[in-house]
Amino acid sequence: CRFVQAHGTWVGLPSDDDMGNSEVGHNAIGSGKVYKQGASLVDAALESGDLFKGEGFTYVKSAFPTNTLHLIGLLSNGGVHARYEQLKQLMQGSFEAGAKKMRLHILTDGRDVPDGSSIEFVGQLEKDLEQLRAKGCDALIASGGGRMNVTMDRYEADWGIVERGWKAHVLGEAPHKFESALEAVTELRKLPKANDQYLEPFVIVDASGSSVGPIQDNDAVVLFNYRSDRMVEISKAFEYEDFKAFDRVRYPKGLKFAGMLQYDGDLKLPAKYLVPPPFIEKTSGEYMVKNGMNIFACSETQKFGHVTFFWNGNRSGYFDEKRETYVEIPSDKCPFNEKPDMKTKEITEAGIAALKSGRYDLLRINFASPDMVGHTGSLEATIRACETCDECLGQLLEEVDKLGGVYLVCS
């Protein structure tokens, strides 16, 4: 047993104060190299000013003279999906580039930062927007909700999360209406079992009760998260005209839509982005299949992309479908502390079956439960998740030993 560094500059993040995360971790393990990661890329582009000179921002800027700029993303300084300082710089730079009207659509965190910190972040954002208004920019918070309940679904686990976001951000419709975002997060946190991650969707309304910021034809929309996994689905909703995952009711025409980064290189999604993504080549998966090895990768929905997309250098699909088998076990659609075992047993069964088949030279397995249940903050449920994971890992490793194999366990 030995320790390896999995945070900060060791994995391509801006400083050693930045905690690691599952995305950059799987990029690093899969590639065996250190690349500048999303946060570092965005920091560098903002510091140099290149972000505001690039093709993506130029495209978005074309809407500024007559239309609204909408900024959608995680309101947090956790450093995993987004950073507040980057949002602040993006707002200021957009104003200096001619944005006359801005609307913020905020997703509260409570996962990568302490639960309850939403009130502090919203308060700070309101102060910064007030400064923009004093300079002549019509800048307001328009809608929001908790990250695990609104907009930020991943791996198509629950399109209803994205639909709730679409209704709030685009249509200006939500079950809760308030005249200020600070009032919204304060009051919604009082609901039973409420926390920042799962806040109900809300919209901000004016004195007449009308939404202050629905997304209209010819507006500009920027997703300001730099991490990709929880931005892919909402990107599809904005970008694909023939989108069918849910009824969008109204699809704004002529949108100038862009992501902070391109969230899926194979899908070219979104087509426009403010900062070019890291170019990760010659990953271990690609090297192995090109040298005749057969690979099995398995997890449940919440971590499936980590043993495939992120492991393979932010690429969707196979390098060689004849040599690779990817198995996704659907995650439960409920708060993970309610079913803390998640799909650990099913993943174990699939892994053991793959080992016994004799078809594979390498297996990649990810047990999602300790991480996902741990993020709920429920100690009792987390202990249960870890106990089940430990038991199942033992079963898997026992089978590896029987076959004379070698295993590497990372935690």
Coordinates of C-alpha atoms in Angstrom, one line a residue:
C1 CA 0.0 0.0 0.0
R2 CA 1.3 3.4 -0.9
F3 CA 0.0 7.0 -1.2
V4 CA -0.1 8.9 -4.5
Q5 CA -0.9 12.5 -4.9
A6 CA -4.3 13.0 -6.6
H7 CA -4.9 16.7 -6.3
G8 CA -3.6 20.1 -7.4
T9 CA -0.7 20.4 -9.8
W10 CA -0.1 16.6 -9.5
V11 CA -3.1 16.0 -11.8
G12 CA -3.0 19.3 -13.8
L13 CA -5.1 21.5 -11.6
P14 CA -4.1 25.2 -11.1
S15 CA -2.6 24.9 -7.6
D16 CA -2.0 22.4 -4.8
D17 CA -4.9 24.0 -2.9
D18 CA -7.3 22.5 -5.5
M19 CA -8.8 19.2 -4.5
G20 CA -8.7 16.4 -7.0
N21 CA -11.9 14.8 -8.4
S22 CA -13.1 11.8 -10.2
E23 CA -12.8 13.4 -13.6
V24 CA -9.2 14.5 -13.5
G25 CA -8.3 11.3 -11.6
H26 CA -9.6 9.1 -14.3
N27 CA -8.0 11.3 -17.0
A28 CA -4.6 10.9 -15.2
I29 CA -4.9 7.1 -14.6
G30 CA -6.1 6.5 -18.1
S31 CA -3.4 8.5 -19.8
G32 CA -0.5 8.1 -17.4
K33 CA 0.3 11.7 -17.9
V34 CA -0.4 15.1 -16.4
Y35 CA -2.4 17.5 -18.6
K36 CA -3.7 21.0 -17.8
Q37 CA -7.3 20.4 -16.7
G38 CA -10.4 22.4 -17.2
A39 CA -9.9 24.9 -14.4
S40 CA -6.3 25.6 -15.4
L41 CA -7.3 26.0 -19.0
V42 CA -10.0 28.5 -18.1
D43 CA -7.8 30.4 -15.6
A44 CA -5.1 30.8 -18.2
A45 CA -7.6 31.9 -20.9
L46 CA -9.1 34.5 -18.6
E47 CA -5.8 35.8 -17.3
S48 CA -4.4 36.2 -20.8
G49 CA -7.6 37.6 -22.2
D50 CA -7.6 35.0 -24.9
L51 CA -11.1 33.8 -23.9
F52 CA -12.6 37.1 -25.0
K53 CA -10.7 37.1 -28.3
G54 CA -11.6 33.6 -29.4
E55 CA -14.0 32.3 -31.9
G56 CA -16.5 31.1 -29.3
F57 CA -16.8 34.4 -27.4
T58 CA -16.9 36.3 -30.7
Y59 CA -19.9 34.2 -31.7
V60 CA -21.7 34.8 -28.4
K61 CA -20.9 38.5 -28.5
S62 CA -22.8 39.0 -31.7
A63 CA -26.0 38.8 -29.6
F64 CA -25.0 41.6 -27.1
P65 CA -26.2 44.7 -29.0
T66 CA -29.9 43.7 -29.0
N67 CA -30.3 40.6 -26.8
T68 CA -29.7 39.1 -23.4
L69 CA -26.7 37.1 -22.3
H70 CA -27.7 34.1 -20.1
L71 CA -25.1 32.5 -17.9
I72 CA -26.0 29.0 -16.5
G73 CA -23.9 27.0 -14.1
L74 CA -22.8 25.9 -10.6
L75 CA -22.6 28.8 -8.1
S76 CA -19.6 27.5 -6.1
N77 CA -15.9 27.9 -5.5
G78 CA -15.5 24.2 -4.9
G79 CA -13.2 23.9 -8.0
V80 CA -14.7 20.6 -9.2
H81 CA -17.2 21.9 -11.8
A82 CA -16.9 25.7 -11.7
R83 CA -15.3 28.6 -9.8
Y84 CA -17.0 31.7 -8.7
E85 CA -14.0 33.9 -9.5
Q86 CA -14.2 32.7 -13.1
L87 CA -17.9 33.6 -13.3
K88 CA -17.1 37.0 -12.0
Q89 CA -14.4 37.6 -14.6
L90 CA -16.7 36.3 -17.3
M91 CA -19.4 38.7 -16.3
Q92 CA -17.0 41.7 -16.2
G93 CA -15.4 40.8 -19.5
S94 CA -18.8 40.3 -21.2
F95 CA -19.9 43.7 -19.9
E96 CA -16.7 45.3 -21.2
A97 CA -17.4 43.6 -24.5
G98 CA -20.8 45.2 -24.8
A99 CA -23.3 43.0 -23.0
K100 CA -26.1 45.3 -21.9
K101 CA -28.4 42.8 -20.3
M102 CA -27.4 39.6 -18.4
R103 CA -29.4 37.0 -16.6
L104 CA -27.9 34.4 -14.3
H105 CA -29.3 30.9 -13.9
I106 CA -27.7 29.5 -10.8
L107 CA -27.3 25.9 -9.5
T108 CA -26.5 25.6 -5.8
D109 CA -23.8 23.3 -4.7
G110 CA -23.6 21.8 -1.1
R111 CA -21.5 18.9 -2.4
D112 CA -18.1 20.3 -3.2
V113 CA -18.6 23.1 -0.6
P114 CA -20.5 23.0 2.7
D115 CA -24.2 22.6 2.7
G116 CA -25.8 26.0 3.4
S117 CA -23.1 28.0 1.7
S118 CA -25.6 28.8 -1.1
I119 CA -26.8 31.8 1.0
E120 CA -23.3 33.2 1.1
F121 CA -22.6 32.6 -2.6
V122 CA -26.0 34.2 -3.6
G123 CA -25.3 37.1 -1.4
Q124 CA -21.9 37.7 -3.0
L125 CA -23.3 37.4 -6.5
E126 CA -26.1 39.9 -5.7
K127 CA -23.4 42.4 -4.6
D128 CA -21.4 41.8 -7.8
L129 CA -24.5 42.2 -10.0
E130 CA -25.4 45.4 -8.2
Q131 CA -22.0 46.8 -9.2
L132 CA -22.6 45.9 -12.8
R133 CA -26.0 47.6 -12.6
A134 CA -24.4 50.7 -11.3
K135 CA -22.3 50.7 -14.5
G136 CA -25.4 50.5 -16.7
C137 CA -25.8 46.8 -17.2
D138 CA -29.2 45.3 -16.6
A139 CA -27.9 42.2 -14.6
L140 CA -30.1 40.0 -12.5
I141 CA -30.5 36.4 -11.2
A142 CA -33.4 34.8 -13.1
S143 CA -33.7 31.2 -12.0
G144 CA -32.1 28.4 -10.1
G145 CA -32.2 25.2 -8.1
G146 CA -30.0 22.5 -6.5
R147 CA -27.4 20.8 -8.6
M148 CA -28.8 17.3 -8.0
N149 CA -32.3 18.3 -8.7
V150 CA -32.1 20.8 -11.5
T151 CA -30.2 20.9 -14.9
M152 CA -27.0 19.0 -13.9
D153 CA -27.8 15.4 -14.5
R154 CA -25.2 13.1 -16.1
Y155 CA -25.0 10.0 -18.1
E156 CA -28.7 10.3 -18.9
A157 CA -29.5 8.9 -15.4
D158 CA -32.6 11.2 -15.1
W159 CA -33.7 13.5 -17.8
G160 CA -36.3 14.9 -15.5
I161 CA -33.5 16.9 -13.8
V162 CA -32.7 18.6 -17.1
E163 CA -36.3 19.2 -17.9
R164 CA -36.8 21.0 -14.6
G165 CA -33.8 23.2 -15.5
W166 CA -35.2 23.9 -19.0
K167 CA -38.5 25.0 -17.6
A168 CA -36.9 27.3 -15.1
H169 CA -34.1 28.8 -17.3
V170 CA -35.8 28.8 -20.7
L171 CA -39.5 29.0 -20.1
G172 CA -39.4 30.9 -16.8
E173 CA -41.6 28.3 -15.1
A174 CA -41.0 26.7 -11.7
P175 CA -43.1 25.6 -8.7
H176 CA -41.5 28.3 -6.6
K177 CA -41.5 32.0 -7.4
F178 CA -39.6 34.7 -5.5
E179 CA -38.7 38.4 -6.0
S180 CA -35.0 37.7 -5.0
A181 CA -32.6 34.8 -5.2
L182 CA -31.5 35.3 -1.6
E183 CA -35.1 34.9 -0.5
A184 CA -35.4 31.8 -2.7
V185 CA -32.5 29.9 -1.3
T186 CA -33.3 31.0 2.3
E187 CA -36.9 29.9 2.1
L188 CA -36.4 26.7 0.1
R189 CA -33.8 25.5 2.6
K190 CA -36.6 25.5 5.2
L191 CA -38.6 22.8 3.3
P192 CA -38.4 19.2 4.8
K193 CA -35.2 17.4 4.0
A194 CA -34.0 20.3 1.9
N195 CA -30.3 21.0 1.3
D196 CA -28.3 22.9 -1.3
Q197 CA -27.8 19.9 -3.5
Y198 CA -31.5 19.2 -3.8
L199 CA -33.1 22.7 -3.7
E200 CA -36.4 22.9 -5.6
P201 CA -36.4 24.8 -8.9
F202 CA -37.3 28.5 -8.7
V203 CA -37.7 31.5 -10.8
I204 CA -37.3 35.2 -9.9
V205 CA -40.3 37.4 -10.8
D206 CA -40.9 41.1 -11.0
A207 CA -43.6 43.0 -9.2
S208 CA -46.2 41.9 -11.7
G209 CA -45.3 38.2 -11.2
S210 CA -43.6 37.8 -14.5
S211 CA -40.3 35.9 -14.8
V212 CA -37.4 38.4 -15.1
G213 CA -35.3 36.3 -17.4
P214 CA -36.7 33.5 -19.7
I215 CA -34.5 32.7 -22.6
Q216 CA -35.8 34.2 -25.9
D217 CA -35.1 34.0 -29.6
N218 CA -31.7 35.3 -30.6
D219 CA -30.4 35.5 -27.0
A220 CA -26.9 34.3 -26.1
V221 CA -26.4 31.3 -23.7
V222 CA -23.2 30.3 -22.0
L223 CA -22.7 27.3 -19.7
F224 CA -19.9 28.4 -17.4
N225 CA -19.1 25.0 -15.8
Y226 CA -15.7 23.6 -17.1
R227 CA -16.3 20.0 -16.1
S228 CA -18.0 18.1 -18.8
D229 CA -20.1 15.3 -17.4
R230 CA -23.0 17.3 -16.0
M231 CA -23.2 19.8 -18.9
V232 CA -23.6 17.3 -21.8
E233 CA -27.4 16.8 -21.4
I234 CA -28.3 20.4 -21.1
S235 CA -26.0 21.1 -24.1
K236 CA -28.0 18.6 -26.1
A237 CA -31.2 20.3 -25.2
F238 CA -29.9 23.7 -26.4
E239 CA -28.1 22.4 -29.5
Y240 CA -30.2 19.6 -31.0
E241 CA -33.2 20.8 -33.0
D242 CA -34.5 17.2 -33.2
F243 CA -34.1 16.7 -29.4
K244 CA -36.5 14.1 -28.0
A245 CA -35.6 13.3 -24.4
F246 CA -38.4 15.5 -23.1
D247 CA -40.9 18.1 -24.5
R248 CA -39.1 21.4 -24.5
V249 CA -42.4 23.2 -25.2
R250 CA -40.6 26.1 -26.7
Y251 CA -37.2 26.0 -28.5
P252 CA -35.7 29.5 -28.8
K253 CA -34.6 30.2 -32.4
G254 CA -31.3 31.8 -33.4
L255 CA -29.6 31.2 -30.0
K256 CA -25.9 31.9 -29.7
F257 CA -25.1 29.0 -27.5
A258 CA -21.7 28.0 -26.2
G259 CA -20.0 26.0 -23.4
M260 CA -17.1 27.1 -21.3
L261 CA -15.4 24.1 -22.9
Q262 CA -16.4 21.5 -25.5
Y263 CA -17.9 18.9 -23.2
D264 CA -17.7 15.9 -25.6
G265 CA -15.1 15.9 -28.3
D266 CA -16.6 13.0 -30.3
L267 CA -20.0 14.5 -30.4
K268 CA -18.5 17.9 -31.0
L269 CA -20.8 19.2 -28.3
P270 CA -21.3 22.0 -28.0
A271 CA -20.2 23.2 -31.4
K272 CA -19.1 26.5 -30.0
Y273 CA -17.0 26.9 -26.8
L274 CA -15.0 29.6 -25.1
V275 CA -11.8 27.6 -24.2
P276 CA -10.3 24.8 -26.3
P277 CA -10.3 21.4 -24.4
P278 CA -7.1 19.6 -23.4
F279 CA -5.9 17.3 -26.1
I280 CA -5.2 13.9 -24.5
E281 CA -3.8 11.3 -26.8
K282 CA -2.2 7.9 -26.6
T283 CA -4.2 6.8 -23.5
S284 CA -3.6 3.4 -22.0
G285 CA -6.9 2.1 -23.4
E286 CA -5.9 3.1 -27.0
Y287 CA -2.4 1.7 -26.5
M288 CA -3.7 -1.7 -25.2
V289 CA -6.3 -2.4 -27.9
K290 CA -3.9 -1.4 -30.6
N291 CA -1.5 -4.0 -29.2
G292 CA -4.1 -6.8 -29.3
M293 CA -5.4 -6.7 -25.7
N294 CA -9.1 -7.1 -24.8
I295 CA -10.6 -4.8 -22.2
F296 CA -13.7 -4.9 -20.0
A297 CA -15.0 -1.7 -18.3
C298 CA -17.9 -1.7 -16.0
S299 CA -19.7 0.6 -13.5
E300 CA -23.2 1.9 -12.8
T301 CA -24.5 5.0 -14.5
Q302 CA -23.1 7.5 -12.0
K303 CA -19.5 6.4 -12.7
F304 CA -19.8 4.6 -16.1
G305 CA -18.3 7.6 -17.9
H306 CA -15.3 7.6 -15.6
V307 CA -14.1 4.1 -16.7
T308 CA -14.9 4.9 -20.4
F309 CA -15.1 8.6 -21.4
F310 CA -12.7 10.1 -18.9
W311 CA -10.4 7.1 -18.9
N312 CA -10.1 7.4 -22.7
G313 CA -9.0 11.0 -22.7
N314 CA -12.5 12.7 -22.9
R315 CA -13.6 10.5 -25.8
S316 CA -17.0 8.8 -26.3
G317 CA -17.3 5.3 -27.8
Y318 CA -14.8 2.6 -28.4
F319 CA -11.3 2.6 -29.8
D320 CA -12.0 -0.9 -31.1
E321 CA -15.4 -2.4 -30.5
K322 CA -14.2 -5.9 -31.2
R323 CA -11.7 -5.7 -28.3
E324 CA -13.6 -3.6 -25.8
T325 CA -16.7 -4.4 -23.8
Y326 CA -18.4 -1.6 -21.9
V327 CA -21.1 -2.5 -19.4
E328 CA -23.3 0.2 -17.8
I329 CA -25.6 -0.8 -14.9
P330 CA -28.4 1.7 -14.5
S331 CA -28.2 3.6 -11.2
D332 CA -31.2 4.0 -8.9
K333 CA -33.2 7.2 -9.4
C334 CA -33.4 8.3 -5.8
P335 CA -31.2 10.0 -3.2
F336 CA -28.3 7.6 -2.9
N337 CA -28.5 7.5 0.9
E338 CA -31.9 5.8 0.6
K339 CA -30.3 2.8 -1.2
P340 CA -26.7 3.0 -0.1
D341 CA -25.6 -0.3 -1.7
M342 CA -26.4 1.3 -5.0
K343 CA -25.4 -1.2 -7.7
T344 CA -22.2 -2.5 -6.0
K345 CA -23.4 -6.1 -6.0
E346 CA -24.5 -6.0 -9.6
I347 CA -21.1 -4.5 -10.7
T348 CA -19.3 -7.3 -8.7
E349 CA -21.4 -10.0 -10.5
A350 CA -20.6 -8.5 -13.9
G351 CA -16.9 -8.3 -13.0
I352 CA -16.7 -11.9 -11.8
A353 CA -18.5 -13.1 -14.9
A354 CA -16.0 -11.2 -17.1
L355 CA -13.1 -12.7 -15.2
K356 CA -14.5 -16.2 -15.5
S357 CA -15.1 -15.8 -19.2
G358 CA -11.4 -15.7 -19.9
R359 CA -11.9 -13.2 -22.7
Y360 CA -10.2 -10.2 -21.2
D361 CA -6.7 -9.1 -20.5
L362 CA -7.7 -6.0 -18.4
L363 CA -10.7 -5.1 -16.4
R364 CA -11.6 -1.6 -15.2
I365 CA -14.2 -1.5 -12.4
N366 CA -15.6 1.5 -10.5
F367 CA -17.7 1.1 -7.4
A368 CA -19.7 4.3 -7.2
S369 CA -21.3 4.0 -3.8
P370 CA -18.7 5.2 -1.3
D371 CA -18.3 8.4 -3.2
M372 CA -21.9 9.1 -4.2
V373 CA -23.4 8.1 -0.8
G374 CA -20.6 10.0 1.0
H375 CA -21.6 13.2 -0.8
T376 CA -25.1 13.0 0.7
G377 CA -23.6 13.7 4.2
S378 CA -25.4 10.7 5.8
L379 CA -22.8 8.9 7.9
E380 CA -24.9 5.9 8.6
A381 CA -25.6 5.4 4.9
T382 CA -22.0 6.0 4.0
I383 CA -20.8 3.3 6.5
R384 CA -23.3 0.9 4.9
A385 CA -22.0 1.8 1.4
C386 CA -18.4 1.2 2.4
E387 CA -19.1 -2.1 4.2
T388 CA -20.9 -3.4 1.1
C389 CA -18.2 -2.2 -1.2
D390 CA -15.5 -3.8 0.9
E391 CA -17.3 -7.1 0.9
C392 CA -17.9 -7.0 -2.8
L393 CA -14.3 -5.9 -3.6
G394 CA -13.1 -8.9 -1.5
Q395 CA -15.2 -11.3 -3.7
L396 CA -13.8 -9.7 -6.9
L397 CA -10.2 -9.9 -5.7
E398 CA -10.7 -13.5 -4.6
E399 CA -11.6 -14.4 -8.1
V400 CA -8.5 -12.5 -9.5
D401 CA -6.3 -14.5 -7.1
K402 CA -7.9 -17.8 -8.3
L403 CA -7.0 -16.9 -11.9
G404 CA -3.5 -15.9 -11.0
G405 CA -4.1 -12.3 -12.0
V406 CA -2.8 -9.0 -10.7
Y407 CA -5.0 -6.2 -9.3
L408 CA -4.5 -2.6 -8.5
V409 CA -6.9 -1.0 -6.0
C410 CA -7.2 2.8 -6.0
S411 CA -9.4 4.7 -3.4

